[in-house]
XYZ file of C-alpha atoms in Angstrom:
341
model
C -8.637 -53.038 -3.131
C -11.213 -51.201 -1.217
C -13.230 -54.888 -1.050
C -10.129 -56.803 0.486
C -9.333 -53.854 3.446
C -12.802 -53.988 3.928
C -12.268 -57.516 5.505
C -9.785 -56.461 8.426
C -11.515 -54.659 11.732
C -9.600 -51.261 11.296
C -10.226 -48.472 10.136
C -8.942 -47.653 6.166
C -7.721 -44.341 5.168
C -7.406 -43.260 1.105
C -3.997 -40.823 0.713
C -4.050 -40.137 -2.723
C -4.185 -37.270 -5.741
C -8.080 -38.644 -6.654
C -10.501 -36.296 -4.742
C -9.078 -33.975 -6.286
C -8.499 -34.565 -10.066
C -11.588 -37.152 -10.231
C -13.705 -35.552 -6.776
C -17.132 -37.020 -8.876
C -15.265 -40.546 -9.302
C -13.823 -40.419 -6.029
C -17.111 -39.810 -4.126
C -18.896 -42.169 -6.075
C -16.633 -45.076 -5.007
C -15.780 -44.114 -1.728
C -17.905 -43.106 1.224
C -14.600 -43.193 4.306
C -12.148 -40.521 4.796
C -9.894 -39.756 1.869
C -6.451 -37.412 3.042
C -5.217 -35.371 -0.534
C -1.216 -35.289 -0.983
C -1.358 -31.165 -0.328
C -3.357 -31.405 3.125
C -0.675 -34.360 4.059
C -0.603 -32.194 7.815
C -4.014 -33.326 8.455
C -2.575 -37.058 8.927
C -1.767 -35.885 12.654
C -5.295 -35.180 13.134
C -5.876 -39.127 11.959
C -2.893 -40.299 14.583
C -3.799 -37.984 17.867
C -1.905 -40.592 19.411
C 1.394 -40.319 17.983
C 3.790 -39.047 20.237
C 5.305 -37.975 16.815
C 3.835 -35.523 14.636
C 3.953 -35.901 10.734
C 4.328 -32.162 10.140
C 7.876 -32.318 12.898
C 9.410 -35.023 10.486
C 12.360 -33.568 9.150
C 13.185 -33.519 5.048
C 15.466 -36.469 4.773
C 17.435 -35.255 1.399
C 19.159 -39.290 1.258
C 21.704 -39.825 -0.870
C 20.844 -41.217 -4.295
C 22.536 -44.737 -4.346
C 20.802 -47.010 -6.446
C 22.662 -50.418 -4.889
C 21.046 -49.958 -1.883
C 17.518 -49.968 -3.787
C 17.990 -53.093 -4.278
C 18.262 -54.648 -0.909
C 14.970 -53.832 -0.617
C 13.605 -56.356 -3.634
C 13.594 -60.034 -3.793
C 16.161 -61.668 -5.723
C 13.743 -63.116 -7.546
C 11.618 -59.804 -8.448
C 14.901 -57.971 -8.530
C 15.532 -61.117 -11.519
C 13.210 -60.912 -13.014
C 12.421 -57.232 -13.165
C 16.187 -56.974 -14.463
C 15.925 -59.668 -16.972
C 13.061 -58.426 -18.461
C 14.717 -54.495 -18.667
C 17.768 -56.670 -20.508
C 15.840 -57.723 -23.250
C 14.198 -54.634 -24.247
C 16.054 -53.046 -27.213
C 14.716 -49.695 -25.898
C 17.928 -49.667 -22.634
C 20.324 -50.442 -25.736
C 20.902 -46.464 -24.958
C 20.521 -45.792 -21.274
C 22.564 -49.109 -20.101
C 25.333 -47.573 -21.961
C 25.449 -44.105 -20.550
C 24.688 -45.752 -16.993
C 27.431 -47.581 -16.971
C 29.964 -44.711 -18.253
C 28.338 -42.447 -15.830
C 28.486 -44.869 -13.111
C 32.422 -45.214 -13.761
C 32.875 -41.585 -14.388
C 31.896 -40.807 -11.352
C 32.505 -44.143 -9.702
C 31.626 -42.405 -5.626
C 29.802 -39.744 -7.777
C 26.238 -39.335 -4.741
C 23.711 -37.016 -4.868
C 22.073 -35.617 -2.070
C 17.975 -33.795 -2.740
C 17.563 -30.827 -0.899
C 14.319 -30.362 -0.699
C 13.226 -26.120 -1.191
C 9.607 -26.007 -1.354
C 6.804 -28.036 -2.829
C 3.702 -26.938 -4.993
C 3.203 -25.527 -8.177
C 1.468 -21.742 -8.582
C 1.780 -22.311 -12.848
C -1.731 -23.746 -14.465
C -0.533 -26.020 -17.124
C -3.245 -27.600 -19.169
C -2.087 -30.695 -19.093
C -1.241 -31.133 -16.220
C -3.749 -31.850 -13.087
C -1.106 -31.910 -10.356
C -1.635 -28.320 -9.447
C -5.010 -29.306 -7.585
C -3.628 -32.276 -6.335
C 0.013 -30.823 -4.878
C -1.537 -27.273 -3.813
C 0.257 -24.091 -4.041
C 4.039 -22.996 -3.147
C 4.947 -23.626 0.159
C 8.587 -23.082 0.284
C 11.147 -23.640 3.215
C 12.991 -20.852 4.775
C 16.251 -19.722 3.736
C 17.742 -20.053 7.580
C 16.069 -23.219 7.653
C 17.992 -25.004 4.271
C 20.773 -23.377 4.638
C 21.697 -25.056 8.309
C 20.425 -28.236 6.405
C 23.215 -27.676 3.536
C 25.881 -27.046 6.125
C 25.073 -29.069 7.985
C 25.628 -31.771 4.919
C 28.966 -30.369 3.748
C 30.211 -30.741 7.209
C 29.375 -34.733 6.945
C 30.792 -34.525 3.516
C 28.419 -34.503 0.973
C 29.496 -32.083 -1.744
C 26.974 -33.278 -4.603
C 23.255 -31.888 -4.610
C 20.477 -31.286 -6.340
C 17.584 -28.434 -5.556
C 14.183 -30.074 -5.531
C 10.617 -28.821 -5.999
C 7.606 -29.359 -8.189
C 9.624 -25.772 -9.759
C 12.560 -25.110 -8.047
C 11.780 -21.603 -9.857
C 8.844 -20.223 -7.491
C 11.028 -20.791 -4.699
C 9.866 -18.068 -2.125
C 6.912 -16.829 -3.999
C 5.018 -17.543 -1.266
C 7.405 -15.838 1.720
C 8.630 -12.896 0.337
C 12.256 -13.833 -1.082
C 13.525 -16.700 -4.160
C 15.586 -19.308 -5.919
C 18.584 -16.447 -7.032
C 18.687 -15.199 -3.424
C 18.310 -18.583 -1.573
C 20.910 -19.959 -4.241
C 23.036 -17.009 -3.129
C 23.460 -17.162 0.529
C 24.538 -21.299 0.128
C 26.862 -19.487 -2.503
C 28.271 -18.025 0.560
C 28.263 -20.852 3.102
C 30.918 -23.558 1.261
C 33.474 -21.150 0.041
C 36.564 -24.063 0.787
C 35.034 -26.708 -1.073
C 34.129 -27.709 -4.832
C 30.975 -28.695 -4.809
C 27.564 -30.118 -7.145
C 24.880 -28.243 -8.105
C 21.694 -29.491 -10.320
C 18.985 -27.247 -10.173
C 15.859 -29.349 -11.333
C 12.388 -28.496 -13.340
C 12.690 -24.498 -13.613
C 9.717 -23.374 -15.201
C 10.777 -20.977 -18.065
C 9.482 -18.092 -17.181
C 11.288 -18.475 -13.649
C 14.414 -18.909 -16.092
C 13.701 -15.377 -17.652
C 12.217 -14.041 -14.709
C 16.165 -14.665 -12.778
C 18.471 -15.069 -16.071
C 20.849 -12.229 -14.859
C 21.361 -13.606 -10.901
C 21.082 -17.519 -12.460
C 24.422 -16.578 -15.005
C 26.205 -14.440 -12.217
C 26.185 -17.066 -9.320
C 26.611 -20.053 -11.751
C 30.026 -17.876 -12.610
C 31.324 -19.780 -9.339
C 31.184 -23.099 -10.904
C 29.004 -24.442 -8.513
C 25.545 -25.257 -11.137
C 26.387 -27.824 -13.232
C 22.600 -28.197 -14.840
C 19.685 -27.150 -15.150
C 16.270 -28.348 -16.184
C 14.339 -25.886 -18.078
C 11.040 -28.211 -19.970
C 10.061 -25.486 -22.335
C 7.647 -28.124 -23.544
C 6.766 -27.243 -27.376
C 8.409 -24.701 -30.514
C 5.676 -23.432 -30.949
C 3.822 -20.225 -29.551
C 0.009 -21.003 -30.833
C 0.687 -24.534 -28.401
C 2.855 -22.191 -26.004
C -0.472 -20.560 -25.547
C -3.113 -23.466 -25.523
C -0.923 -24.924 -23.018
C -0.617 -21.889 -20.743
C 2.495 -21.602 -19.799
C 3.624 -17.546 -20.071
C 6.246 -17.566 -22.096
C 7.066 -17.366 -25.999
C 9.665 -20.272 -27.739
C 11.899 -16.470 -28.496
C 12.181 -15.488 -25.390
C 12.793 -19.009 -24.460
C 15.506 -19.380 -26.935
C 17.282 -16.565 -26.162
C 17.312 -16.710 -22.185
C 19.420 -19.836 -23.130
C 21.718 -18.957 -25.505
C 22.498 -16.127 -22.466
C 23.026 -18.571 -20.534
C 25.080 -20.981 -22.301
C 27.293 -18.523 -23.839
C 28.326 -16.964 -20.546
C 28.495 -20.721 -18.843
C 29.511 -22.774 -22.178
C 30.125 -25.998 -19.688
C 26.649 -25.762 -17.820
C 24.476 -28.611 -19.085
C 20.806 -28.152 -20.172
C 17.805 -30.709 -20.159
C 14.636 -30.100 -21.089
C 11.089 -31.795 -21.626
C 9.320 -31.609 -25.209
C 5.392 -32.968 -25.248
C 4.773 -34.782 -28.164
C 1.548 -34.979 -29.642
C -0.924 -31.931 -27.751
C -3.875 -31.711 -29.651
C -4.016 -29.759 -32.432
C 0.193 -30.414 -32.552
C 0.678 -30.099 -36.650
C 3.629 -31.536 -38.579
C 4.653 -28.200 -38.775
C 4.597 -27.246 -35.495
C 6.458 -30.487 -33.989
C 9.690 -29.653 -36.191
C 9.722 -26.144 -34.949
C 10.295 -27.569 -31.403
C 13.334 -29.964 -33.054
C 14.567 -26.492 -34.519
C 14.649 -24.891 -30.898
C 17.695 -27.665 -30.613
C 20.174 -26.336 -33.425
C 19.478 -22.383 -31.652
C 20.140 -23.177 -28.157
C 21.920 -26.760 -27.551
C 20.932 -28.968 -24.667
C 22.703 -32.077 -23.477
C 19.082 -34.311 -22.982
C 15.952 -34.273 -23.829
C 12.704 -35.892 -22.457
C 10.270 -36.751 -24.523
C 6.564 -37.396 -23.443
C 3.736 -38.646 -25.650
C 0.849 -36.549 -24.618
C -2.073 -37.875 -22.933
C -5.093 -36.966 -21.700
C -4.616 -36.458 -17.803
C -7.896 -36.858 -15.980
C -8.727 -33.123 -14.465
C -5.952 -31.593 -16.962
C -7.911 -28.579 -18.564
C -6.104 -29.845 -21.910
C -8.319 -32.988 -21.996
C -11.041 -30.523 -23.711
C -9.159 -29.453 -26.464
C -9.665 -31.345 -29.470
C -9.026 -32.042 -32.317
C -6.332 -34.869 -30.793
C -3.348 -36.178 -32.273
C -3.754 -40.037 -33.856
C -1.092 -43.027 -31.632
C 0.481 -43.654 -34.558
C 0.897 -39.298 -35.512
C 2.888 -39.484 -32.612
C 5.160 -43.042 -32.627
C 6.037 -41.082 -36.408
C 6.662 -38.028 -34.825
C 9.093 -40.115 -31.926
C 10.758 -41.967 -34.171
C 11.304 -38.592 -36.721
C 12.674 -36.808 -33.104
C 14.726 -39.840 -31.995
C 16.906 -39.874 -35.003
C 16.983 -36.098 -35.149
C 18.348 -35.813 -32.389
C 20.915 -39.280 -32.575
C 22.818 -36.863 -35.801
C 23.183 -33.960 -33.033
C 24.877 -36.192 -30.161
C 21.691 -35.405 -28.405
C 21.076 -37.779 -24.792
C 17.345 -38.580 -25.122
C 14.311 -40.441 -23.174
C 10.697 -41.364 -23.899
C 8.430 -41.573 -21.502
C 4.642 -42.975 -22.518
């Protein structure tokens, strides 16, 4: 790519995460200017003659509508991709789920509301914090004004998103419950649906009572809380800052208080040193707390992550076997699952 771009007369500027997660290798391959993801506002200094500044561009909370995506893809590419997907047995379950979901929510559109960027956590399996930086929260008034505008436009289905939504407000002396309470006062006369995505378990534990109180309004339809493992030993190695008992107790209380709410989670399969017994401990969590969806992630050594140094590693064969066991386990319990390499 570098050689190809070098044929042009203009300057090449690299934007991405490599300069943060693999700085040594990046410097060996690139001597030009670059911008890290967490420093996106610096892009304005590269183009001082531009009238519209990057940092002044408002957040685009575009509704999800998959039909619009296909308009930007050529027919040949679209057909090739769709045919290859359709021929994959792994897609059958996804297609059935998607079809039923689409029929149930024929005119359903979800609008993203971005509340914060950055992450305060330091999970050993992840290097994203080096890329995205510390939490930067949007001001409550800014989010509330935007929410009012979206409500006025007829939007009723929202997903609150961020790298860790639970950390919202840590940098501006407020909190996620305070934000949600403010939003809850805006739409009293409307039926709205909220999805709160990717709350670290430690914030679910911390804000449990507030979330239950607010969720009783019926607006919060789904919470995504990724507990990753049912083994306290592994959670400590992952630097997750909570125990599995705390997570189970908290989510059981939420489920009991809000029986109709949907709970979704992620689990990591094959974290270094994970034993079969510890893998089974993870599965047993689902017998203690009912989850509607689970996303299984096969562990891999992420560039720049601390867990790369943890040994022994789990073989690909063992991970595949555990994934197979987990799929059978979830099928028996009627839990929708997905797998990501």
